[in-house]
């Protein structure tokens, strides 16, 4: 066992703050080594303490498809990827029915996702209709494009508890979005009282250790309610397809290193797509999905998992499942 890695792991277990160089050393460890398994063990322990042994399943409802001019190369909606050439929205009654099913199945939060160019007022109307139909206090989370302070307040008034937002790997290089704009959106949301969930994503073999370190530390600095790591899924014909994809073993190591860097104060550590290795490596948040999906090339996702399947994966990795509204999105 490498002594330096052992020291960094112990520092994280003892509640110390991992610095950039230490995080770089963690990411650089081979995912099939003894050191990696120790990192994953420590990650599971920290996640367990941070969330009281309870894991959550958040559900994502994608409500539209269509070409998006922000052109994130990893996304099936990017205009340049030429997967969706027409804009379409799922019918409102179907959206509400899916959200009610998520709620009844035991999801702990519902994310409502749109492409970045979807009409914001239409989005608020859909959100209000969902909020009215829901039977419990399950938090509603906005997954939308960038916005300013006024829009943040409108999201809050419409009934949202928080947002999902990330400064993605390759932001501003493989996307047409300035990373500073992503930061401003996060700040506007927090100023309006919205909680922010985030992630190191979408991770692929093309990313340097330095960029992974930088973006992970962003997730810590933004005081998010959860971080974690999600892998980039190859969209056929996308410019990123040539890089291939990471495997779940590699992702387990990465999400564990992220957990050691984000520490006990951050309740959640997510991974996507759902998998047993990630849940063993310290992920205490998985995602169920229906509707449109930026990793899928069909209008209604074929990749999406049900709430129950996600819960079963978490249980197999030793997690109890939280019942009721998300603790991550509750400031508790
Ligand atoms: S990730 Fe969002 S902003 Fe980027 S192309 Fe897809 S829908 Fe548009």
mmCIF file of C-alpha atoms and ligand atoms in Angstrom:
data_model
loop_
_atom_site.group_PDB
_atom_site.id
_atom_site.type_symbol
_atom_site.label_atom_id
_atom_site.label_comp_id
_atom_site.label_asym_id
_atom_site.label_seq_id
_atom_site.Cartn_x
_atom_site.Cartn_y
_atom_site.Cartn_z
ATOM 1 C CA UNK A 1 0.000 0.000 0.000
ATOM 2 C CA UNK A 2 1.412 3.371 -1.075
ATOM 3 C CA UNK A 3 2.017 5.383 2.121
ATOM 4 C CA UNK A 4 1.113 8.714 0.588
ATOM 5 C CA UNK A 5 -2.257 7.426 -0.648
ATOM 6 C CA UNK A 6 -2.917 5.886 2.769
ATOM 7 C CA UNK A 7 -2.227 9.269 4.386
ATOM 8 C CA UNK A 8 -4.630 11.056 2.038
ATOM 9 C CA UNK A 9 -7.327 8.436 2.696
ATOM 10 C CA UNK A 10 -6.859 8.777 6.462
ATOM 11 C CA UNK A 11 -6.968 12.551 6.212
ATOM 12 C CA UNK A 12 -10.355 12.330 4.448
ATOM 13 C CA UNK A 13 -11.696 9.774 6.946
ATOM 14 C CA UNK A 14 -10.607 12.086 9.781
ATOM 15 C CA UNK A 15 -12.590 14.950 8.215
ATOM 16 C CA UNK A 16 -9.623 16.814 6.693
ATOM 17 C CA UNK A 17 -9.975 18.813 3.478
ATOM 18 C CA UNK A 18 -8.171 17.180 0.542
ATOM 19 C CA UNK A 19 -6.230 19.705 -1.546
ATOM 20 C CA UNK A 20 -5.888 19.742 -5.333
ATOM 21 C CA UNK A 21 -2.572 17.858 -5.410
ATOM 22 C CA UNK A 22 -3.916 15.164 -3.066
ATOM 23 C CA UNK A 23 -7.042 14.763 -5.150
ATOM 24 C CA UNK A 24 -4.907 14.460 -8.275
ATOM 25 C CA UNK A 25 -2.984 11.636 -6.607
ATOM 26 C CA UNK A 26 -6.240 9.858 -5.739
ATOM 27 C CA UNK A 27 -7.565 10.132 -9.295
ATOM 28 C CA UNK A 28 -4.245 8.834 -10.659
ATOM 29 C CA UNK A 29 -4.512 5.527 -8.745
ATOM 30 C CA UNK A 30 -5.226 2.445 -10.877
ATOM 31 C CA UNK A 31 -8.849 1.405 -10.338
ATOM 32 C CA UNK A 32 -7.901 -2.275 -9.912
ATOM 33 C CA UNK A 33 -5.289 -1.665 -7.214
ATOM 34 C CA UNK A 34 -5.350 -2.215 -3.467
ATOM 35 C CA UNK A 35 -5.184 1.578 -3.033
ATOM 36 C CA UNK A 36 -8.295 2.073 -5.149
ATOM 37 C CA UNK A 37 -10.269 -0.436 -3.071
ATOM 38 C CA UNK A 38 -9.188 1.441 0.057
ATOM 39 C CA UNK A 39 -10.352 4.717 -1.503
ATOM 40 C CA UNK A 40 -13.703 3.100 -2.381
ATOM 41 C CA UNK A 41 -14.024 1.644 1.134
ATOM 42 C CA UNK A 42 -13.361 5.092 2.666
ATOM 43 C CA UNK A 43 -15.843 6.659 0.263
ATOM 44 C CA UNK A 44 -18.590 4.222 1.280
ATOM 45 C CA UNK A 45 -17.869 4.929 4.953
ATOM 46 C CA UNK A 46 -17.979 8.717 4.477
ATOM 47 C CA UNK A 47 -21.189 8.502 2.431
ATOM 48 C CA UNK A 48 -22.739 6.253 5.069
ATOM 49 C CA UNK A 49 -21.954 8.755 7.835
ATOM 50 C CA UNK A 50 -22.993 11.774 5.759
ATOM 51 C CA UNK A 51 -26.412 10.327 4.935
ATOM 52 C CA UNK A 52 -27.017 8.250 8.058
ATOM 53 C CA UNK A 53 -26.826 5.049 6.040
ATOM 54 C CA UNK A 54 -29.786 6.089 3.882
ATOM 55 C CA UNK A 55 -29.526 6.236 0.112
ATOM 56 C CA UNK A 56 -31.896 8.126 -2.169
ATOM 57 C CA UNK A 57 -33.356 7.674 -5.619
ATOM 58 C CA UNK A 58 -34.168 10.801 -7.567
ATOM 59 C CA UNK A 59 -36.366 10.572 -10.613
ATOM 60 C CA UNK A 60 -35.858 12.535 -13.795
ATOM 61 C CA UNK A 61 -38.736 13.467 -16.054
ATOM 62 C CA UNK A 62 -37.520 14.745 -19.441
ATOM 63 C CA UNK A 63 -40.385 16.653 -21.023
ATOM 64 C CA UNK A 64 -39.204 17.602 -24.506
ATOM 65 C CA UNK A 65 -36.883 16.680 -27.346
ATOM 66 C CA UNK A 66 -35.462 18.828 -30.120
ATOM 67 C CA UNK A 67 -32.280 20.324 -31.536
ATOM 68 C CA UNK A 68 -30.493 22.531 -28.981
ATOM 69 C CA UNK A 69 -28.139 25.294 -30.192
ATOM 70 C CA UNK A 70 -25.866 25.063 -27.110
ATOM 71 C CA UNK A 71 -24.326 22.099 -28.906
ATOM 72 C CA UNK A 72 -22.879 20.165 -25.986
ATOM 73 C CA UNK A 73 -21.157 17.416 -27.947
ATOM 74 C CA UNK A 74 -22.007 14.737 -25.347
ATOM 75 C CA UNK A 75 -25.763 15.389 -25.615
ATOM 76 C CA UNK A 76 -28.179 13.767 -28.045
ATOM 77 C CA UNK A 77 -30.116 17.061 -28.295
ATOM 78 C CA UNK A 78 -27.088 18.984 -29.597
ATOM 79 C CA UNK A 79 -27.934 20.286 -33.067
ATOM 80 C CA UNK A 80 -24.551 19.119 -34.383
ATOM 81 C CA UNK A 81 -25.268 15.511 -33.402
ATOM 82 C CA UNK A 82 -28.295 15.496 -35.756
ATOM 83 C CA UNK A 83 -30.287 12.993 -33.664
ATOM 84 C CA UNK A 84 -33.405 15.116 -33.096
ATOM 85 C CA UNK A 85 -34.316 17.426 -35.933
ATOM 86 C CA UNK A 86 -37.820 18.400 -34.765
ATOM 87 C CA UNK A 87 -38.962 19.885 -31.437
ATOM 88 C CA UNK A 88 -41.628 17.921 -29.573
ATOM 89 C CA UNK A 89 -43.098 18.038 -26.099
ATOM 90 C CA UNK A 90 -44.603 15.190 -24.118
ATOM 91 C CA UNK A 91 -48.339 15.706 -23.354
ATOM 92 C CA UNK A 92 -48.979 17.317 -19.958
ATOM 93 C CA UNK A 93 -51.248 14.506 -18.714
ATOM 94 C CA UNK A 94 -48.510 11.963 -19.497
ATOM 95 C CA UNK A 95 -45.893 14.101 -17.667
ATOM 96 C CA UNK A 96 -48.108 14.335 -14.585
ATOM 97 C CA UNK A 97 -48.932 10.623 -14.685
ATOM 98 C CA UNK A 98 -45.203 9.776 -14.773
ATOM 99 C CA UNK A 99 -44.456 12.120 -11.850
ATOM 100 C CA UNK A 100 -47.273 10.590 -9.783
ATOM 101 C CA UNK A 101 -45.883 7.154 -10.526
ATOM 102 C CA UNK A 102 -42.389 8.227 -9.414
ATOM 103 C CA UNK A 103 -43.905 9.577 -6.201
ATOM 104 C CA UNK A 104 -45.931 6.418 -5.543
ATOM 105 C CA UNK A 105 -42.887 4.224 -6.279
ATOM 106 C CA UNK A 106 -40.876 5.939 -3.544
ATOM 107 C CA UNK A 107 -38.643 8.419 -5.398
ATOM 108 C CA UNK A 108 -37.233 11.008 -2.976
ATOM 109 C CA UNK A 109 -37.162 13.947 -5.423
ATOM 110 C CA UNK A 110 -38.360 14.642 -8.973
ATOM 111 C CA UNK A 111 -36.216 16.527 -11.495
ATOM 112 C CA UNK A 112 -38.055 18.121 -14.377
ATOM 113 C CA UNK A 113 -35.690 18.422 -17.328
ATOM 114 C CA UNK A 114 -35.882 20.443 -20.543
ATOM 115 C CA UNK A 115 -33.496 21.351 -23.338
ATOM 116 C CA UNK A 116 -31.828 24.744 -22.819
ATOM 117 C CA UNK A 117 -33.907 26.444 -25.535
ATOM 118 C CA UNK A 118 -37.353 25.403 -24.177
ATOM 119 C CA UNK A 119 -39.736 28.295 -23.384
ATOM 120 C CA UNK A 120 -39.257 29.251 -19.737
ATOM 121 C CA UNK A 121 -42.861 30.352 -19.097
ATOM 122 C CA UNK A 122 -44.174 27.112 -20.549
ATOM 123 C CA UNK A 123 -41.792 25.294 -18.217
ATOM 124 C CA UNK A 124 -43.137 27.173 -15.184
ATOM 125 C CA UNK A 125 -46.701 26.258 -16.196
ATOM 126 C CA UNK A 126 -45.790 22.573 -16.460
ATOM 127 C CA UNK A 127 -44.045 22.747 -13.077
ATOM 128 C CA UNK A 128 -47.047 24.359 -11.375
ATOM 129 C CA UNK A 129 -49.329 21.659 -12.794
ATOM 130 C CA UNK A 130 -47.003 18.905 -11.511
ATOM 131 C CA UNK A 131 -46.700 20.558 -8.104
ATOM 132 C CA UNK A 132 -50.481 20.800 -7.790
ATOM 133 C CA UNK A 133 -50.953 17.148 -8.748
ATOM 134 C CA UNK A 134 -48.317 15.688 -6.379
ATOM 135 C CA UNK A 135 -49.729 14.208 -3.186
ATOM 136 C CA UNK A 136 -46.719 14.597 -0.867
ATOM 137 C CA UNK A 137 -43.933 17.101 -0.110
ATOM 138 C CA UNK A 138 -41.571 15.383 -2.525
ATOM 139 C CA UNK A 139 -39.167 18.125 -3.694
ATOM 140 C CA UNK A 140 -39.390 19.304 -7.284
ATOM 141 C CA UNK A 141 -36.004 20.043 -8.858
ATOM 142 C CA UNK A 142 -35.386 22.139 -11.992
ATOM 143 C CA UNK A 143 -32.954 20.881 -14.609
ATOM 144 C CA UNK A 144 -32.919 23.753 -17.098
ATOM 145 C CA UNK A 145 -30.530 25.972 -19.063
ATOM 146 C CA UNK A 146 -28.798 29.004 -17.573
ATOM 147 C CA UNK A 147 -30.834 31.758 -15.947
ATOM 148 C CA UNK A 148 -30.537 34.981 -13.954
ATOM 149 C CA UNK A 149 -31.822 36.218 -10.605
ATOM 150 C CA UNK A 150 -35.396 36.991 -11.726
ATOM 151 C CA UNK A 151 -35.879 33.558 -13.263
ATOM 152 C CA UNK A 152 -34.413 31.974 -10.129
ATOM 153 C CA UNK A 153 -37.095 33.686 -8.039
ATOM 154 C CA UNK A 154 -39.769 32.497 -10.470
ATOM 155 C CA UNK A 155 -38.568 28.922 -10.122
ATOM 156 C CA UNK A 156 -38.766 29.266 -6.371
ATOM 157 C CA UNK A 157 -42.305 30.737 -6.530
ATOM 158 C CA UNK A 158 -43.402 27.964 -8.908
ATOM 159 C CA UNK A 159 -42.621 25.447 -6.169
ATOM 160 C CA UNK A 160 -39.106 24.233 -6.929
ATOM 161 C CA UNK A 161 -36.903 23.301 -3.963
ATOM 162 C CA UNK A 162 -33.685 23.228 -5.922
ATOM 163 C CA UNK A 163 -31.918 22.802 -9.219
ATOM 164 C CA UNK A 164 -29.492 20.392 -10.811
ATOM 165 C CA UNK A 165 -26.674 22.320 -12.462
ATOM 166 C CA UNK A 166 -23.080 21.461 -13.286
ATOM 167 C CA UNK A 167 -20.015 23.078 -14.766
ATOM 168 C CA UNK A 168 -19.413 20.147 -17.020
ATOM 169 C CA UNK A 169 -16.113 18.643 -18.124
ATOM 170 C CA UNK A 170 -15.163 20.398 -21.344
ATOM 171 C CA UNK A 171 -17.523 23.303 -20.594
ATOM 172 C CA UNK A 172 -16.834 26.100 -23.080
ATOM 173 C CA UNK A 173 -14.745 23.751 -25.263
ATOM 174 C CA UNK A 174 -17.113 20.915 -26.213
ATOM 175 C CA UNK A 175 -20.139 23.075 -25.320
ATOM 176 C CA UNK A 176 -21.138 26.544 -26.502
ATOM 177 C CA UNK A 177 -21.594 27.727 -22.909
ATOM 178 C CA UNK A 178 -19.148 29.884 -20.981
ATOM 179 C CA UNK A 179 -18.325 28.217 -17.629
ATOM 180 C CA UNK A 180 -18.746 31.653 -15.972
ATOM 181 C CA UNK A 181 -22.404 31.645 -17.045
ATOM 182 C CA UNK A 182 -22.878 28.265 -15.331
ATOM 183 C CA UNK A 183 -21.391 29.739 -12.141
ATOM 184 C CA UNK A 184 -23.673 32.784 -12.328
ATOM 185 C CA UNK A 185 -26.714 30.518 -12.664
ATOM 186 C CA UNK A 186 -25.693 28.541 -9.580
ATOM 187 C CA UNK A 187 -25.182 31.759 -7.609
ATOM 188 C CA UNK A 188 -28.560 33.153 -8.771
ATOM 189 C CA UNK A 189 -30.282 29.939 -7.697
ATOM 190 C CA UNK A 190 -28.679 29.944 -4.268
ATOM 191 C CA UNK A 191 -29.495 33.633 -3.791
ATOM 192 C CA UNK A 192 -33.160 32.798 -4.445
ATOM 193 C CA UNK A 193 -33.050 30.031 -1.828
ATOM 194 C CA UNK A 194 -32.822 27.106 -4.242
ATOM 195 C CA UNK A 195 -30.546 24.211 -3.238
ATOM 196 C CA UNK A 196 -28.088 23.002 -5.862
ATOM 197 C CA UNK A 197 -27.244 19.402 -6.729
ATOM 198 C CA UNK A 198 -24.271 18.845 -9.019
ATOM 199 C CA UNK A 199 -21.813 16.248 -10.303
ATOM 200 C CA UNK A 200 -18.476 15.688 -12.014
ATOM 201 C CA UNK A 201 -19.809 14.863 -15.475
ATOM 202 C CA UNK A 202 -19.844 13.610 -18.148
ATOM 203 C CA UNK A 203 -16.563 11.783 -17.493
ATOM 204 C CA UNK A 204 -14.793 10.129 -20.404
ATOM 205 C CA UNK A 205 -11.295 8.826 -21.235
ATOM 206 C CA UNK A 206 -10.557 12.191 -22.881
ATOM 207 C CA UNK A 207 -10.447 14.136 -19.618
ATOM 208 C CA UNK A 208 -7.163 15.089 -17.985
ATOM 209 C CA UNK A 209 -6.511 14.591 -14.282
ATOM 210 C CA UNK A 210 -6.082 18.361 -13.948
ATOM 211 C CA UNK A 211 -9.520 19.087 -15.352
ATOM 212 C CA UNK A 212 -11.141 16.433 -13.172
ATOM 213 C CA UNK A 213 -9.487 17.957 -10.111
ATOM 214 C CA UNK A 214 -10.554 21.483 -11.056
ATOM 215 C CA UNK A 215 -14.189 20.510 -11.703
ATOM 216 C CA UNK A 216 -14.430 18.368 -8.561
ATOM 217 C CA UNK A 217 -13.213 21.251 -6.423
ATOM 218 C CA UNK A 218 -15.846 23.457 -8.084
ATOM 219 C CA UNK A 219 -18.533 21.043 -6.851
ATOM 220 C CA UNK A 220 -17.165 21.430 -3.310
ATOM 221 C CA UNK A 221 -16.821 25.213 -3.570
ATOM 222 C CA UNK A 222 -20.404 25.663 -4.756
ATOM 223 C CA UNK A 223 -21.696 24.105 -1.512
ATOM 224 C CA UNK A 224 -23.892 21.677 -3.403
ATOM 225 C CA UNK A 225 -26.177 19.225 -1.604
ATOM 226 C CA UNK A 226 -24.640 16.380 -3.545
ATOM 227 C CA UNK A 227 -21.786 15.776 -5.931
ATOM 228 C CA UNK A 228 -20.536 12.530 -7.437
ATOM 229 C CA UNK A 229 -19.494 11.351 -10.886
ATOM 230 C CA UNK A 230 -21.442 10.401 -14.005
ATOM 231 C CA UNK A 231 -19.935 8.853 -17.089
ATOM 232 C CA UNK A 232 -20.269 10.146 -20.613
ATOM 233 C CA UNK A 233 -22.365 7.831 -22.732
ATOM 234 C CA UNK A 234 -21.346 7.751 -26.363
ATOM 235 C CA UNK A 235 -23.810 9.375 -28.721
ATOM 236 C CA UNK A 236 -23.357 7.759 -32.146
ATOM 237 C CA UNK A 237 -21.745 10.128 -34.683
ATOM 238 C CA UNK A 238 -20.881 12.659 -31.976
ATOM 239 C CA UNK A 239 -17.353 14.115 -32.242
ATOM 240 C CA UNK A 240 -16.630 12.500 -28.830
ATOM 241 C CA UNK A 241 -17.504 8.973 -29.984
ATOM 242 C CA UNK A 242 -13.888 8.360 -31.058
ATOM 243 C CA UNK A 243 -12.742 8.483 -27.408
ATOM 244 C CA UNK A 244 -14.850 5.481 -26.332
ATOM 245 C CA UNK A 245 -16.175 5.278 -22.768
ATOM 246 C CA UNK A 246 -14.923 4.520 -19.273
ATOM 247 C CA UNK A 247 -16.104 1.319 -17.607
ATOM 248 C CA UNK A 248 -18.032 1.171 -14.325
ATOM 249 C CA UNK A 249 -14.933 -0.030 -12.454
ATOM 250 C CA UNK A 250 -13.130 3.157 -13.471
ATOM 251 C CA UNK A 251 -16.201 5.229 -12.601
ATOM 252 C CA UNK A 252 -16.400 3.588 -9.157
ATOM 253 C CA UNK A 253 -12.864 4.747 -8.451
ATOM 254 C CA UNK A 254 -13.577 8.268 -9.713
ATOM 255 C CA UNK A 255 -16.793 8.762 -7.716
ATOM 256 C CA UNK A 256 -14.956 7.474 -4.621
ATOM 257 C CA UNK A 257 -12.146 10.009 -5.073
ATOM 258 C CA UNK A 258 -14.785 12.729 -5.511
ATOM 259 C CA UNK A 259 -16.389 11.616 -2.242
ATOM 260 C CA UNK A 260 -13.090 11.878 -0.384
ATOM 261 C CA UNK A 261 -12.707 15.419 -1.713
ATOM 262 C CA UNK A 262 -16.240 16.545 -0.864
ATOM 263 C CA UNK A 263 -16.222 15.161 2.680
ATOM 264 C CA UNK A 264 -18.833 14.614 5.335
ATOM 265 C CA UNK A 265 -20.652 17.940 4.888
ATOM 266 C CA UNK A 266 -22.042 16.999 1.498
ATOM 267 C CA UNK A 267 -24.851 14.520 2.117
ATOM 268 C CA UNK A 268 -25.018 13.020 -1.346
ATOM 269 C CA UNK A 269 -22.637 11.335 -3.753
ATOM 270 C CA UNK A 270 -24.391 10.325 -6.949
ATOM 271 C CA UNK A 271 -23.482 8.239 -9.912
ATOM 272 C CA UNK A 272 -25.033 7.771 -13.286
ATOM 273 C CA UNK A 273 -26.053 5.536 -14.909
ATOM 274 C CA UNK A 274 -27.107 3.269 -11.997
ATOM 275 C CA UNK A 275 -24.707 0.389 -11.292
ATOM 276 C CA UNK A 276 -23.694 -1.893 -8.436
ATOM 277 C CA UNK A 277 -19.992 -1.019 -8.498
ATOM 278 C CA UNK A 278 -20.787 2.661 -7.996
ATOM 279 C CA UNK A 279 -23.162 1.905 -5.115
ATOM 280 C CA UNK A 280 -20.433 -0.213 -3.449
ATOM 281 C CA UNK A 281 -17.887 2.563 -4.037
ATOM 282 C CA UNK A 282 -19.892 5.106 -2.053
ATOM 283 C CA UNK A 283 -22.677 6.387 -4.312
ATOM 284 C CA UNK A 284 -25.760 7.000 -2.156
ATOM 285 C CA UNK A 285 -27.858 8.589 -4.897
ATOM 286 C CA UNK A 286 -29.052 6.932 -8.108
ATOM 287 C CA UNK A 287 -31.345 8.129 -10.882
ATOM 288 C CA UNK A 288 -34.543 6.736 -12.325
ATOM 289 C CA UNK A 289 -35.613 8.275 -15.635
ATOM 290 C CA UNK A 290 -38.506 8.526 -18.039
ATOM 291 C CA UNK A 291 -39.226 10.707 -21.044
ATOM 292 C CA UNK A 292 -36.557 12.470 -23.034
ATOM 293 C CA UNK A 293 -32.922 11.836 -22.149
ATOM 294 C CA UNK A 294 -29.723 13.514 -23.359
ATOM 295 C CA UNK A 295 -27.921 10.141 -23.414
ATOM 296 C CA UNK A 296 -30.574 8.428 -25.478
ATOM 297 C CA UNK A 297 -31.364 8.592 -29.169
ATOM 298 C CA UNK A 298 -35.071 7.694 -28.786
ATOM 299 C CA UNK A 299 -37.769 10.250 -27.919
ATOM 300 C CA UNK A 300 -38.730 8.278 -24.818
ATOM 301 C CA UNK A 301 -35.706 6.891 -23.094
ATOM 302 C CA UNK A 302 -34.872 3.240 -23.405
ATOM 303 C CA UNK A 303 -31.893 3.678 -21.063
ATOM 304 C CA UNK A 304 -33.950 4.881 -18.099
ATOM 305 C CA UNK A 305 -34.253 2.737 -14.953
ATOM 306 C CA UNK A 306 -37.298 2.482 -12.681
ATOM 307 C CA UNK A 307 -37.225 3.672 -9.059
ATOM 308 C CA UNK A 308 -37.461 0.056 -7.880
ATOM 309 C CA UNK A 309 -34.507 -1.111 -9.973
ATOM 310 C CA UNK A 310 -32.390 1.729 -8.551
ATOM 311 C CA UNK A 311 -33.457 0.877 -5.007
ATOM 312 C CA UNK A 312 -32.576 -2.778 -5.581
ATOM 313 C CA UNK A 313 -29.064 -1.839 -6.757
ATOM 314 C CA UNK A 314 -28.548 0.291 -3.642
ATOM 315 C CA UNK A 315 -29.800 -2.476 -1.348
ATOM 316 C CA UNK A 316 -27.404 -4.973 -2.946
ATOM 317 C CA UNK A 317 -24.581 -2.598 -1.935
ATOM 318 C CA UNK A 318 -25.714 -2.467 1.687
ATOM 319 C CA UNK A 319 -27.767 0.734 1.665
ATOM 320 C CA UNK A 320 -31.045 1.356 3.443
ATOM 321 C CA UNK A 321 -33.423 3.349 1.282
ATOM 322 C CA UNK A 322 -34.720 6.688 2.530
ATOM 323 C CA UNK A 323 -38.504 6.823 2.680
ATOM 324 C CA UNK A 324 -40.197 10.143 1.998
ATOM 325 C CA UNK A 325 -38.845 13.485 0.778
ATOM 326 C CA UNK A 326 -35.151 13.856 0.013
ATOM 327 C CA UNK A 327 -32.886 14.752 2.942
ATOM 328 C CA UNK A 328 -30.263 15.935 0.457
ATOM 329 C CA UNK A 329 -32.620 18.641 -0.808
ATOM 330 C CA UNK A 330 -33.798 19.655 2.642
ATOM 331 C CA UNK A 331 -30.939 21.571 4.271
ATOM 332 C CA UNK A 332 -31.083 19.099 7.186
HETATM 333 S S1 LIG B 1 -26.837 19.423 -22.522
HETATM 334 FE FE1 LIG B 1 -28.535 20.891 -22.354
HETATM 335 S S2 LIG B 1 -27.636 22.796 -23.175
HETATM 336 FE FE2 LIG B 1 -26.309 21.147 -23.882
HETATM 337 S S3 LIG B 1 -27.087 20.591 -25.929
HETATM 338 FE FE3 LIG B 1 -28.065 19.225 -24.400
HETATM 339 S S4 LIG B 1 -30.023 20.249 -23.928
HETATM 340 FE FE4 LIG B 1 -28.691 21.777 -24.897
#
